[in-house]
CSV table of C-alpha atoms and ligand atoms in Angstrom, one decimal:
chain,number,residue,atom,x,y,z
G,1,MET,CA,-7.1,-6.3,-3.5
G,2,ASN,CA,-6.3,-8.9,-6.1
G,3,HIS,CA,-2.7,-9.6,-6.2
G,4,PHE,CA,-3.0,-11.7,-9.4
G,5,PRO,CA,-4.6,-9.1,-11.9
G,6,TYR,CA,-4.7,-8.9,-15.6
G,7,ARG,CA,-2.6,-6.0,-16.9
G,8,ASP,CA,-2.8,-5.2,-20.5
G,9,GLY,CA,-4.3,-8.6,-21.2
G,10,GLU,CA,-1.7,-10.5,-19.3
G,11,LEU,CA,-2.0,-12.2,-15.9
G,12,PHE,CA,0.5,-10.9,-13.2
G,13,ALA,CA,1.5,-11.8,-9.7
G,14,GLU,CA,2.1,-8.4,-8.2
G,15,GLY,CA,4.5,-6.8,-10.7
G,16,VAL,CA,5.7,-10.0,-12.4
G,17,PRO,CA,4.0,-11.5,-15.5
G,18,LEU,CA,3.3,-15.1,-14.8
G,19,ARG,CA,4.5,-15.8,-18.4
G,20,ARG,CA,8.0,-14.8,-17.2
G,21,ILE,CA,7.9,-17.2,-14.2
G,22,ALA,CA,6.8,-20.1,-16.4
G,23,ALA,CA,9.5,-19.3,-18.9
G,24,GLU,CA,12.3,-19.1,-16.4
G,25,VAL,CA,11.2,-21.8,-13.9
G,26,GLY,CA,9.2,-24.1,-16.1
G,27,THR,CA,5.8,-25.6,-15.3
G,28,PRO,CA,4.0,-26.7,-13.3
G,29,VAL,CA,5.0,-24.1,-10.6
G,30,TYR,CA,3.4,-22.8,-7.6
G,31,CYS,CA,3.6,-19.0,-7.3
G,32,TYR,CA,2.9,-17.0,-4.1
G,33,SER,CA,2.4,-13.4,-3.6
G,34,SER,CA,4.2,-11.7,-0.7
G,35,ALA,CA,1.7,-8.8,-0.9
G,36,ALA,CA,-1.2,-11.1,-0.7
G,37,LEU,CA,0.3,-13.0,2.3
G,38,THR,CA,1.0,-9.7,4.0
G,39,ALA,CA,-2.5,-8.3,3.3
G,40,ASN,CA,-4.2,-11.4,4.5
G,41,TYR,CA,-2.1,-11.6,7.7
G,42,ARG,CA,-2.6,-7.9,8.4
G,43,ALA,CA,-6.4,-8.1,7.8
G,44,PHE,CA,-6.5,-10.9,10.5
G,45,ALA,CA,-4.2,-9.1,12.9
G,46,GLU,CA,-6.1,-5.8,12.6
G,47,ALA,CA,-9.4,-7.5,13.1
G,48,PHE,CA,-8.1,-8.7,16.5
G,49,ALA,CA,-6.3,-5.6,17.5
G,50,GLY,CA,-8.8,-4.8,20.2
G,51,GLN,CA,-8.4,-8.2,21.8
G,52,ARG,CA,-5.5,-10.0,23.5
G,53,ALA,CA,-4.9,-12.4,20.6
G,54,THR,CA,-2.0,-14.3,19.3
G,55,ILE,CA,-2.1,-15.4,15.7
G,56,CYS,CA,-0.3,-18.8,15.2
G,57,TYR,CA,-0.3,-19.4,11.5
G,58,ALA,CA,-1.3,-23.1,10.8
G,59,VAL,CA,1.9,-24.1,9.0
G,60,LYS,CA,0.1,-27.2,7.5
G,61,ALA,CA,-1.6,-24.9,5.0
G,62,ASN,CA,1.7,-23.9,3.3
G,63,SER,CA,4.8,-24.9,5.1
G,64,ASN,CA,7.4,-23.4,2.8
G,65,ILE,CA,10.0,-21.8,5.1
G,66,ALA,CA,10.1,-18.5,3.1
G,67,VAL,CA,6.2,-18.3,3.4
G,68,ILE,CA,6.5,-19.0,7.2
G,69,ARG,CA,9.2,-16.4,7.5
G,70,THR,CA,7.2,-13.8,5.5
G,71,LEU,CA,4.5,-14.2,8.1
G,72,ALA,CA,6.7,-14.4,11.1
G,73,ARG,CA,8.4,-11.2,10.2
G,74,LEU,CA,4.8,-9.6,10.5
G,75,GLY,CA,4.5,-11.0,14.0
G,76,ALA,CA,2.8,-14.4,13.4
G,77,GLY,CA,3.5,-17.4,15.6
G,78,ALA,CA,3.0,-20.9,14.3
G,79,ASP,CA,0.7,-23.8,14.8
G,80,VAL,CA,2.5,-26.9,14.0
G,81,LEU,CA,1.5,-30.6,14.0
G,82,SER,CA,4.6,-32.6,13.5
G,83,GLU,CA,8.3,-32.5,14.1
G,84,GLY,CA,8.8,-31.6,10.5
G,85,GLU,CA,6.6,-28.5,10.8
G,86,LEU,CA,8.2,-27.6,14.2
G,87,ARG,CA,11.6,-27.6,12.5
G,88,ARG,CA,10.2,-25.5,9.7
G,89,ALA,CA,8.8,-22.9,12.1
G,90,LEU,CA,12.0,-22.7,14.0
G,91,ARG,CA,14.0,-22.4,10.9
G,92,ALA,CA,11.7,-19.7,9.6
G,93,GLY,CA,12.7,-17.8,12.8
G,94,VAL,CA,9.4,-18.2,14.8
G,95,ARG,CA,10.1,-17.8,18.5
G,96,PRO,CA,9.5,-21.1,20.4
G,97,GLY,CA,7.2,-19.3,22.8
G,98,ASN,CA,4.9,-18.4,19.9
G,99,ILE,CA,4.5,-22.0,18.7
G,100,VAL,CA,1.5,-24.2,19.4
G,101,PHE,CA,1.8,-27.9,18.9
G,102,SER,CA,-1.5,-29.5,17.8
G,103,GLY,CA,-2.3,-33.0,16.5
G,104,VAL,CA,-4.0,-36.1,17.6
G,105,GLY,CA,-1.0,-38.4,17.4
G,106,LYS,CA,2.2,-36.7,18.5
G,107,SER,CA,4.9,-39.3,19.1
G,108,PRO,CA,7.0,-39.4,22.3
G,109,ASP,CA,10.0,-38.1,20.2
G,110,GLU,CA,7.9,-35.2,19.0
G,111,LEU,CA,6.7,-34.4,22.4
G,112,ALA,CA,10.3,-34.6,23.8
G,113,LEU,CA,11.5,-32.2,21.1
G,114,ALA,CA,8.7,-29.8,21.9
G,115,LEU,CA,9.7,-29.8,25.5
G,116,GLU,CA,13.4,-29.4,24.7
G,117,THR,CA,12.6,-26.5,22.4
G,118,GLY,CA,10.4,-24.8,25.0
G,119,ILE,CA,7.4,-24.2,22.8
G,120,GLY,CA,4.6,-22.1,24.2
G,121,GLN,CA,1.7,-24.6,24.2
G,122,ILE,CA,1.1,-28.2,23.6
G,123,ASN,CA,-2.5,-29.1,22.8
G,124,VAL,CA,-3.3,-32.6,24.2
G,125,GLU,CA,-6.0,-34.7,22.7
G,126,SER,CA,-6.3,-37.9,24.7
G,127,GLU,CA,-5.7,-39.2,28.1
G,128,PRO,CA,-2.8,-41.6,27.0
G,129,GLU,CA,-1.1,-38.5,25.4
G,130,ILE,CA,-1.3,-36.6,28.6
G,131,GLU,CA,0.3,-39.6,30.5
G,132,ALA,CA,3.1,-39.8,28.0
G,133,LEU,CA,3.8,-36.1,28.1
G,134,ASN,CA,3.7,-36.1,31.8
G,135,GLU,CA,6.3,-38.8,32.0
G,136,LEU,CA,8.6,-37.1,29.5
G,137,ALA,CA,8.3,-33.7,31.3
G,138,ALA,CA,8.6,-35.1,34.7
G,139,ALA,CA,11.8,-36.9,33.7
G,140,LYS,CA,13.2,-33.6,32.4
G,141,GLY,CA,12.1,-31.8,35.5
G,142,VAL,CA,9.8,-29.4,33.7
G,143,ARG,CA,6.1,-28.8,33.4
G,144,ALA,CA,4.6,-28.9,30.0
G,145,PRO,CA,2.3,-26.0,29.1
G,146,VAL,CA,-0.8,-27.8,28.0
G,147,ALA,CA,-4.1,-26.8,26.5
G,148,ILE,CA,-6.8,-29.4,26.5
G,149,ARG,CA,-8.3,-29.8,23.1
G,150,VAL,CA,-11.9,-30.6,23.5
G,151,ASN,CA,-14.4,-32.0,21.0
G,152,PRO,CA,-17.5,-30.0,21.3
G,153,ASP,CA,-19.7,-32.2,19.1
G,154,VAL,CA,-20.6,-29.3,16.8
G,155,ASP,CA,-21.3,-29.8,13.1
G,156,ALA,CA,-19.1,-27.4,11.2
G,157,ASP,CA,-21.2,-27.8,8.1
G,158,THR,CA,-18.2,-28.2,5.8
G,159,HIS,CA,-16.8,-31.2,3.7
G,160,GLU,CA,-17.0,-34.4,5.7
G,161,LYS,CA,-13.2,-35.0,5.4
G,162,ILE,CA,-12.3,-31.7,6.9
G,163,ALA,CA,-14.9,-31.6,9.8
G,164,THR,CA,-13.2,-32.3,13.0
G,165,GLY,CA,-15.6,-31.2,15.8
G,166,MET,CA,-18.1,-34.1,16.0
G,167,LYS,CA,-18.2,-36.9,18.4
G,168,GLU,CA,-17.5,-39.4,15.7
G,169,ASN,CA,-14.3,-37.5,14.7
G,170,LYS,CA,-10.9,-38.6,16.1
G,171,PHE,CA,-10.1,-35.2,17.4
G,172,GLY,CA,-10.1,-33.8,21.0
G,173,ILE,CA,-11.4,-35.0,24.3
G,174,ASP,CA,-15.1,-35.4,24.7
G,175,PHE,CA,-16.5,-32.1,25.9
G,176,ASP,CA,-18.4,-33.8,28.7
G,177,ARG,CA,-15.3,-35.4,30.0
G,178,ALA,CA,-13.0,-32.4,29.8
G,179,ARG,CA,-13.3,-31.3,33.5
G,180,ALA,CA,-12.6,-34.9,34.7
G,181,VAL,CA,-9.6,-35.2,32.5
G,182,ALA,CA,-8.3,-31.8,33.6
G,183,ALA,CA,-8.9,-32.7,37.2
G,184,HIS,CA,-6.5,-35.6,36.8
G,185,ALA,CA,-4.0,-33.9,34.5
G,186,GLY,CA,-3.8,-30.9,36.7
G,187,GLY,CA,-2.5,-33.2,39.6
G,188,LEU,CA,0.4,-34.6,37.5
G,189,PRO,CA,3.9,-33.2,38.2
G,190,GLY,CA,4.8,-32.7,34.5
G,191,ILE,CA,1.6,-31.0,33.4
G,192,GLU,CA,0.6,-27.4,33.7
G,193,ILE,CA,-2.9,-26.7,32.2
G,194,VAL,CA,-2.7,-23.2,30.7
G,195,GLY,CA,-5.8,-23.4,28.5
G,196,VAL,CA,-8.4,-25.1,26.5
G,197,ALA,CA,-8.4,-25.5,22.7
G,198,VAL,CA,-10.9,-26.3,19.9
G,199,HIS,CA,-10.8,-26.7,16.1
G,200,ILE,CA,-14.0,-27.8,14.6
G,201,GLY,CA,-13.1,-27.9,11.0
G,202,SER,CA,-11.8,-26.1,7.9
G,203,GLN,CA,-13.2,-24.0,5.2
G,204,LEU,CA,-16.2,-22.8,7.2
G,205,THR,CA,-18.3,-20.2,5.5
G,206,ASP,CA,-20.7,-19.5,8.3
G,207,LEU,CA,-20.1,-18.1,11.7
G,208,ALA,CA,-22.8,-20.1,13.5
G,209,PRO,CA,-20.9,-23.3,14.1
G,210,PHE,CA,-17.9,-21.4,15.3
G,211,SER,CA,-20.0,-19.3,17.7
G,212,ALA,CA,-21.7,-22.5,19.1
G,213,ALA,CA,-18.4,-24.1,19.7
G,214,PHE,CA,-16.8,-21.1,21.2
G,215,ARG,CA,-19.7,-20.5,23.6
G,216,LEU,CA,-19.3,-24.0,24.8
G,217,LEU,CA,-15.7,-23.4,25.4
G,218,SER,CA,-16.3,-20.2,27.2
G,219,GLU,CA,-18.6,-22.1,29.6
G,220,LEU,CA,-15.8,-24.7,30.1
G,221,VAL,CA,-13.3,-22.0,31.0
G,222,GLY,CA,-15.7,-21.0,33.8
G,223,GLY,CA,-16.1,-24.6,35.0
G,224,LEU,CA,-12.4,-25.3,34.9
G,225,ARG,CA,-11.6,-22.1,36.9
G,226,ASP,CA,-14.3,-23.2,39.4
G,227,ASP,CA,-12.3,-26.4,39.7
G,228,GLY,CA,-9.2,-24.4,40.5
G,229,HIS,CA,-7.3,-24.3,37.2
G,230,ASP,CA,-5.6,-21.1,36.1
G,231,ILE,CA,-6.9,-21.0,32.6
G,232,ARG,CA,-5.1,-18.2,30.7
G,233,ARG,CA,-5.5,-19.2,27.1
G,234,LEU,CA,-8.4,-20.1,24.8
G,235,ASP,CA,-7.2,-21.5,21.5
G,236,LEU,CA,-10.0,-21.3,19.0
G,237,GLY,CA,-8.2,-23.1,16.2
G,238,GLY,CA,-8.4,-22.2,12.5
G,239,GLY,CA,-11.1,-22.9,9.9
G,240,LEU,CA,-12.2,-19.6,8.5
G,241,GLY,CA,-13.1,-20.3,4.8
G,242,ILE,CA,-12.2,-18.4,1.7
G,243,ALA,CA,-14.1,-17.8,-1.6
G,244,TYR,CA,-13.1,-20.5,-4.0
G,245,GLN,CA,-16.1,-20.0,-6.2
G,246,ASP,CA,-19.3,-18.1,-5.0
G,247,GLU,CA,-18.9,-18.6,-1.3
G,248,THR,CA,-19.2,-15.6,0.9
G,249,PRO,CA,-17.2,-16.4,4.0
G,250,PRO,CA,-17.2,-14.1,7.0
G,251,THR,CA,-14.5,-11.4,6.9
G,252,PRO,CA,-11.8,-11.6,9.6
G,253,LYS,CA,-13.6,-8.5,11.2
G,254,GLU,CA,-16.9,-10.3,11.5
G,255,TYR,CA,-15.1,-13.4,12.8
G,256,ALA,CA,-13.3,-11.3,15.3
G,257,ALA,CA,-16.5,-9.6,16.5
G,258,MET,CA,-18.2,-12.9,17.0
G,259,ILE,CA,-15.2,-14.1,19.0
G,260,ALA,CA,-15.3,-10.9,21.2
G,261,THR,CA,-19.0,-11.6,21.9
G,262,ALA,CA,-18.6,-15.4,22.6
G,263,THR,CA,-15.6,-14.8,25.0
G,264,ASP,CA,-16.8,-11.6,26.5
G,265,GLY,CA,-15.7,-11.0,30.1
G,266,LEU,CA,-13.4,-14.1,30.1
G,267,GLU,CA,-10.1,-12.3,30.5
G,268,VAL,CA,-8.2,-14.8,28.5
G,269,GLU,CA,-5.5,-14.6,25.8
G,270,ILE,CA,-7.1,-15.8,22.6
G,271,VAL,CA,-5.0,-18.0,20.3
G,272,LEU,CA,-6.0,-18.3,16.7
G,273,GLU,CA,-4.6,-20.8,14.2
G,274,PRO,CA,-5.7,-19.6,10.7
G,275,GLY,CA,-4.1,-21.4,7.8
G,276,ARG,CA,-6.2,-21.1,4.6
G,277,ALA,CA,-7.4,-17.6,5.3
G,278,ILE,CA,-3.8,-16.4,5.2
G,279,THR,CA,-2.3,-18.3,2.4
G,280,GLY,CA,-5.3,-19.7,0.3
G,281,ASP,CA,-5.8,-16.9,-2.2
G,282,ALA,CA,-2.1,-15.9,-2.0
G,283,GLY,CA,-1.0,-18.6,-4.4
G,284,VAL,CA,-1.7,-20.0,-7.9
G,285,LEU,CA,-0.5,-23.1,-9.6
G,286,LEU,CA,0.8,-22.4,-13.1
G,287,THR,CA,0.3,-25.1,-15.5
G,288,ARG,CA,0.7,-25.4,-19.3
G,289,VAL,CA,-1.7,-27.1,-21.7
G,290,LEU,CA,0.0,-30.2,-23.3
G,291,TYR,CA,-2.8,-31.3,-25.6
G,292,VAL,CA,-6.5,-30.6,-26.3
G,293,LYS,CA,-8.2,-33.9,-27.1
G,294,LYS,CA,-11.6,-34.0,-28.5
G,295,GLY,CA,-13.4,-37.1,-27.2
G,296,VAL,CA,-16.6,-38.5,-28.4
G,297,SER,CA,-18.7,-36.9,-25.6
G,298,LYS,CA,-16.1,-34.5,-24.0
G,299,THR,CA,-13.2,-32.3,-24.8
G,300,PHE,CA,-10.2,-32.9,-22.4
G,301,VAL,CA,-7.7,-30.2,-21.9
G,302,ILE,CA,-4.6,-32.2,-20.7
G,303,VAL,CA,-2.3,-30.0,-18.7
G,304,ASP,CA,1.2,-30.6,-17.3
G,305,ALA,CA,0.1,-30.4,-13.6
G,306,ALA,CA,-1.8,-33.3,-12.0
G,307,MET,CA,-3.5,-34.6,-9.0
G,308,ASN,CA,-0.2,-35.3,-7.3
G,309,ASP,CA,0.7,-31.6,-7.5
G,310,LEU,CA,-2.7,-30.3,-6.3
G,311,MET,CA,-4.9,-32.9,-4.7
G,312,ARG,CA,-7.9,-30.9,-3.6
G,313,PRO,CA,-10.2,-31.4,-6.6
G,314,SER,CA,-9.6,-35.2,-6.6
G,315,LEU,CA,-9.8,-35.5,-2.8
G,316,TYR,CA,-12.6,-33.2,-2.0
G,317,ASP,CA,-14.2,-32.4,-5.3
G,318,ALA,CA,-13.0,-28.9,-4.6
G,319,HIS,CA,-13.6,-26.1,-7.0
G,320,HIS,CA,-10.6,-24.0,-8.1
G,321,ALA,CA,-10.9,-21.1,-10.6
G,322,ILE,CA,-8.7,-21.7,-13.6
G,323,ILE,CA,-7.8,-18.8,-15.8
G,324,PRO,CA,-5.5,-18.3,-18.7
G,325,ALA,CA,-2.4,-16.2,-18.5
G,326,ILE,CA,-3.4,-14.3,-21.6
G,327,GLU,CA,-6.7,-12.6,-20.9
G,328,PRO,CA,-9.5,-14.0,-22.9
G,329,ALA,CA,-11.7,-11.7,-25.0
G,330,PRO,CA,-14.6,-10.1,-23.1
G,331,GLY,CA,-17.5,-12.2,-22.4
G,332,THR,CA,-15.5,-15.4,-22.1
G,333,ASN,CA,-14.8,-15.2,-18.4
G,334,GLU,CA,-15.3,-18.7,-16.9
G,335,GLY,CA,-17.5,-19.1,-14.0
G,336,ALA,CA,-19.6,-16.0,-14.4
G,337,ASP,CA,-21.8,-17.3,-17.1
G,338,GLU,CA,-21.9,-21.1,-16.6
G,339,THR,CA,-25.6,-21.2,-17.7
G,340,ALA,CA,-25.3,-19.0,-20.7
G,341,ASP,CA,-25.1,-20.3,-24.2
G,342,GLU,CA,-21.7,-21.2,-25.1
G,343,ALA,CA,-20.2,-18.6,-27.5
G,344,ALA,CA,-18.0,-19.6,-30.4
G,345,ASN,CA,-15.0,-18.8,-28.5
G,346,GLU,CA,-15.8,-20.8,-25.4
G,347,ALA,CA,-16.1,-24.5,-24.8
G,348,ARG,CA,-17.1,-26.7,-22.0
G,349,VAL,CA,-14.1,-28.9,-21.1
G,350,ASP,CA,-12.6,-31.3,-18.5
G,351,ILE,CA,-9.2,-30.0,-17.4
G,352,VAL,CA,-7.2,-33.1,-16.5
G,353,GLY,CA,-3.6,-34.1,-15.7
G,354,PRO,CA,-1.4,-36.8,-17.1
G,355,VAL,CA,-1.7,-39.2,-14.1
G,356,CYS,CA,-3.2,-42.6,-14.9
G,357,GLU,CA,-6.4,-42.1,-12.9
G,358,THR,CA,-9.9,-40.9,-13.8
G,359,GLY,CA,-9.8,-38.9,-10.5
G,360,ASP,CA,-6.9,-36.8,-11.9
G,361,PHE,CA,-8.8,-33.7,-12.8
G,362,PHE,CA,-8.9,-30.0,-12.0
G,363,ALA,CA,-12.3,-29.1,-13.5
G,364,ARG,CA,-15.1,-31.0,-15.1
G,365,ASP,CA,-17.5,-29.6,-17.6
G,366,ARG,CA,-16.0,-26.1,-17.1
G,367,LEU,CA,-16.9,-23.4,-19.5
G,368,MET,CA,-13.5,-22.1,-20.7
G,369,PRO,CA,-12.2,-19.9,-23.4
G,370,VAL,CA,-11.1,-22.1,-26.2
G,371,LEU,CA,-7.7,-23.4,-25.3
G,372,HIS,CA,-4.7,-24.7,-27.3
G,373,SER,CA,-1.6,-26.6,-26.7
G,374,GLN,CA,1.1,-24.5,-24.9
G,375,ASP,CA,-1.5,-22.1,-23.3
G,376,LEU,CA,-0.5,-21.1,-19.8
G,377,LEU,CA,-3.2,-21.5,-17.1
G,378,ALA,CA,-3.3,-20.4,-13.5
G,379,ILE,CA,-5.3,-22.5,-11.0
G,380,GLY,CA,-6.4,-20.1,-8.3
G,381,CYS,CA,-6.4,-20.3,-4.6
G,382,ALA,CA,-3.7,-22.8,-4.6
G,383,GLY,CA,-1.7,-21.2,-1.8
G,384,ALA,CA,-3.2,-23.4,1.0
G,385,TYR,CA,-3.2,-27.2,1.0
G,386,GLY,CA,-1.5,-27.2,-2.4
G,387,ALA,CA,2.2,-27.8,-2.4
G,388,VAL,CA,2.0,-29.3,1.0
G,389,MET,CA,-0.1,-32.1,0.0
G,390,ALA,CA,1.8,-33.0,-3.1
G,391,SER,CA,3.3,-36.3,-3.8
G,392,THR,CA,5.6,-37.9,-6.4
G,393,TYR,CA,2.8,-40.3,-7.5
G,394,ASN,CA,3.6,-41.6,-11.0
G,395,SER,CA,7.2,-40.6,-10.3
G,396,ARG,CA,6.5,-37.1,-11.0
G,397,PRO,CA,9.0,-34.8,-9.3
G,398,LEU,CA,7.7,-32.3,-6.8
G,399,VAL,CA,7.1,-29.0,-8.5
G,400,ALA,CA,8.9,-25.7,-8.0
G,401,GLU,CA,7.6,-22.9,-5.7
G,402,VAL,CA,8.3,-19.3,-6.3
G,403,LEU,CA,7.7,-16.2,-4.1
G,404,VAL,CA,7.0,-12.9,-5.8
G,405,LYS,CA,7.6,-9.6,-4.1
G,406,ALA,CA,6.6,-6.5,-6.1
G,407,GLY,CA,8.5,-6.7,-9.3
G,408,ASP,CA,10.9,-9.4,-8.2
G,409,PHE,CA,10.6,-13.2,-7.7
G,410,ALA,CA,12.7,-16.0,-6.1
G,411,VAL,CA,12.5,-19.7,-6.3
G,412,ILE,CA,11.8,-20.8,-2.7
G,413,ARG,CA,11.9,-24.5,-3.6
G,414,PRO,CA,13.5,-25.7,-6.8
G,415,ARG,CA,11.8,-28.4,-8.8
G,416,GLN,CA,12.9,-31.8,-7.6
G,417,SER,CA,15.4,-33.3,-9.8
G,418,TYR,CA,15.2,-36.9,-11.1
G,419,ASP,CA,18.5,-37.5,-9.3
G,420,ASP,CA,16.9,-36.4,-6.0
G,421,MET,CA,13.9,-38.6,-6.6
G,422,LEU,CA,15.7,-41.7,-7.7
G,423,GLY,CA,18.8,-41.3,-5.8
G,424,ALA,CA,16.9,-41.5,-2.5
G,425,GLU,CA,16.2,-45.1,-3.1
G,426,LYS,CA,18.7,-47.8,-2.1
G,427,MET,CA,19.4,-51.3,-3.5
G,428,PRO,CA,19.6,-54.2,-1.1
G,429,ASP,CA,22.9,-56.1,-1.0
G,430,TRP,CA,21.4,-59.0,-2.9
G,431,LEU,CA,20.4,-56.9,-5.8
G,432,GLU,CA,23.4,-54.8,-6.0
G,433,ASP,CA,25.7,-56.6,-8.5
G,434,ALA,CA,25.9,-55.3,-12.0
G,435,ARG,CA,24.8,-58.6,-13.6
G,436,PRO,CA,23.0,-58.0,-16.8
G,437,LEU,CA,19.3,-58.5,-16.6
G,438,PRO,CA,18.0,-61.5,-18.5
G,439,SER,CA,16.8,-60.6,-21.9
G,440,THR,CA,13.1,-60.1,-22.2
G,441,GLN,CA,12.8,-62.2,-25.3
G,442,PRO,CA,9.5,-64.2,-25.4
G,443,LEU,CA,9.8,-67.6,-23.7
G,444,PRO,CA,10.3,-70.5,-26.3
G,445,PRO,CA,7.0,-72.4,-27.1
G,446,LYS,CA,6.2,-75.2,-24.8
G,447,GLY,CA,8.0,-78.5,-25.7
G,448,VAL,CA,10.9,-76.9,-27.5
G,449,ALA,CA,14.1,-77.8,-25.6
M,501,LLP,N1,-5.7,-25.8,13.6
M,501,LLP,C1,-6.0,-27.1,13.6
M,501,LLP,C2,-5.8,-27.9,14.8
M,501,LLP,C3,-6.1,-27.8,12.3
M,501,LLP,O1,-6.4,-29.1,12.3
M,501,LLP,C4,-6.2,-27.0,11.1
M,501,LLP,C5,-6.5,-27.6,9.9
M,501,LLP,C6,-6.0,-25.6,11.2
M,501,LLP,C7,-5.7,-25.1,12.5
M,501,LLP,C8,-6.0,-24.7,10.1
M,501,LLP,O2,-7.3,-24.7,9.5
M,501,LLP,P1,-7.6,-23.6,8.3
M,501,LLP,O3,-7.6,-22.2,9.0
M,501,LLP,O4,-6.6,-23.7,7.3
M,501,LLP,O5,-8.9,-24.0,7.9
M,501,LLP,N2,-6.5,-30.4,3.3
M,501,LLP,C9,-7.8,-29.8,3.6
M,501,LLP,C10,-7.8,-28.9,4.9
M,501,LLP,C11,-7.4,-29.7,6.0
M,501,LLP,C12,-7.4,-28.9,7.3
M,501,LLP,C13,-6.7,-29.6,8.4
M,501,LLP,N3,-6.6,-28.9,9.6
M,501,LLP,C14,-8.2,-29.0,2.3
M,501,LLP,O6,-7.4,-28.9,1.4
M,501,LLP,O7,-9.3,-28.3,2.3
C-alpha cells in the first residue's frame, strides 16, 4: 500500500496533506509515515515467522529515535555501528540483548560501552579488533558474545560504493581464514564465539548474490562446529533493495524463502539487519521550488533542499522519484513516459539545490509537469540514508523531521537553528577581544605614504 497517495488532487502522508506540514514546519522537511514503517517491518517479520529469526533494524538507515522506537515497539532489535547509534537505540527503548554492534572500526571506548551495556552480539571484523575486545572483556571479567564477520568475496552487483563483500573491500575477515581466526579467538578468555556474520552490500535487487554468500556461510557454520565452536547465530546482514525507479527487488517473502533454503538443517538463530527495506519508502523529503531558471540549453528548477540534505543523487547518481504536492493533470506523470514526446504541460528539467556545486542536483533531464516558483515537491524514497547523511555544508541548518501517524503529525527533530549551528563554535583566547575589525577599505596605491 502506498502511504503517500494523492487524494482529491493533493499529496498526503497517511491522513495529512503534505501542504499542511510544509506550511506549519517549513521546507525542506523530511516526513515519515508510521503506517509505512509498520507495514514494512511487519512484512519482514511475517516473512520470517516460520524461522527462528531476530530482526535487528539497521539504525544507520534512519536513526531518528522516534523512528527506532516505532520499530522497537513492533519487536525490532537494532543493528548499530557507533556509540552514537548505540545510545540512540537504547534511548529508543531497544533491549540491550536485542542489539548487534557492527562496524569495521569500533574504538576501544565503543567496545567498552558495548560490554558495559551488555549488548547481545558484537560482530568482529579483524584480528586486532578481537585482541582489543578480548583485553577489555577479560579486564572486566566477562566474555564478549562475538560473531565473526566474514568477507565471502561475492559480488553483490550493486553500486560500487555500497558493495561490501568482495576481497578488495575493507569489511570482514577473509572467508578462507575464518576458521583459523576462530580457532585462536575461541581460546581467548574474553571472547565467546556465538556466531558468524556477513553483509555483502546494500540495495541488492537480485537474490543470487545473497544466496551465494549465505551458502558459503552455512558451510562455514558446519566447519566451525566441527572445530568445536558452539555456533548458535547466523547474522545475514541487510541489503535487500527497494524500488526507486523500475527495479523489481525480491519481496521479503522471497528473500525469507531463499534464506530458509540456504540455511536448511542448520538449527541456528538467524539475525537480519534490514535498513533500507524498512524505512526507504516510508519517507519523503518535501522541498519548495525557489526559482525556475531557463538557461540556454537547459531549464533549472532550483529548490530549497540541496545535496547537503539528501546526498544520494550526488554521491551515487541515485534516482529518486520527484512528484508535485498538487497532482499534475493526467498524462504528465513523470517517469512513466520518459520517451514520449513532451506535452505542452511538461518540460525536461534539472532539479537542483542552492549549494555551490554542480554535483548539487536531485534529477537531471527529468520530464516533469511544468513547475513554478513556490510549488511544493516531494522527493520519494527518502526515508533511508536521507536525514542521517545530511550535513550543514554551506552553513545550511539541518532540516526538520516529522513523523505522521494517521491524521496526526509531530516534529521529531526541529529544524536546527542558526544559534545552534553558530553557537557550537568557540573563539580561541587570542581572538576573543571585541576589537573592531580593520576596515576593508582598499589599500592605498603603492608609493602613497
Ligand atoms: N548491516 C550492515 C553491516 C551494513 O553495513 C548495512 C548497511 C546494513 C546492515 C543495512 O543495509 P540495508 O538493508 O539498508 O541495505 N548510504 C548508502 C547505503 C549504505 C549502506 C551501509 N551499510 C545509500 O544511500 O545507498
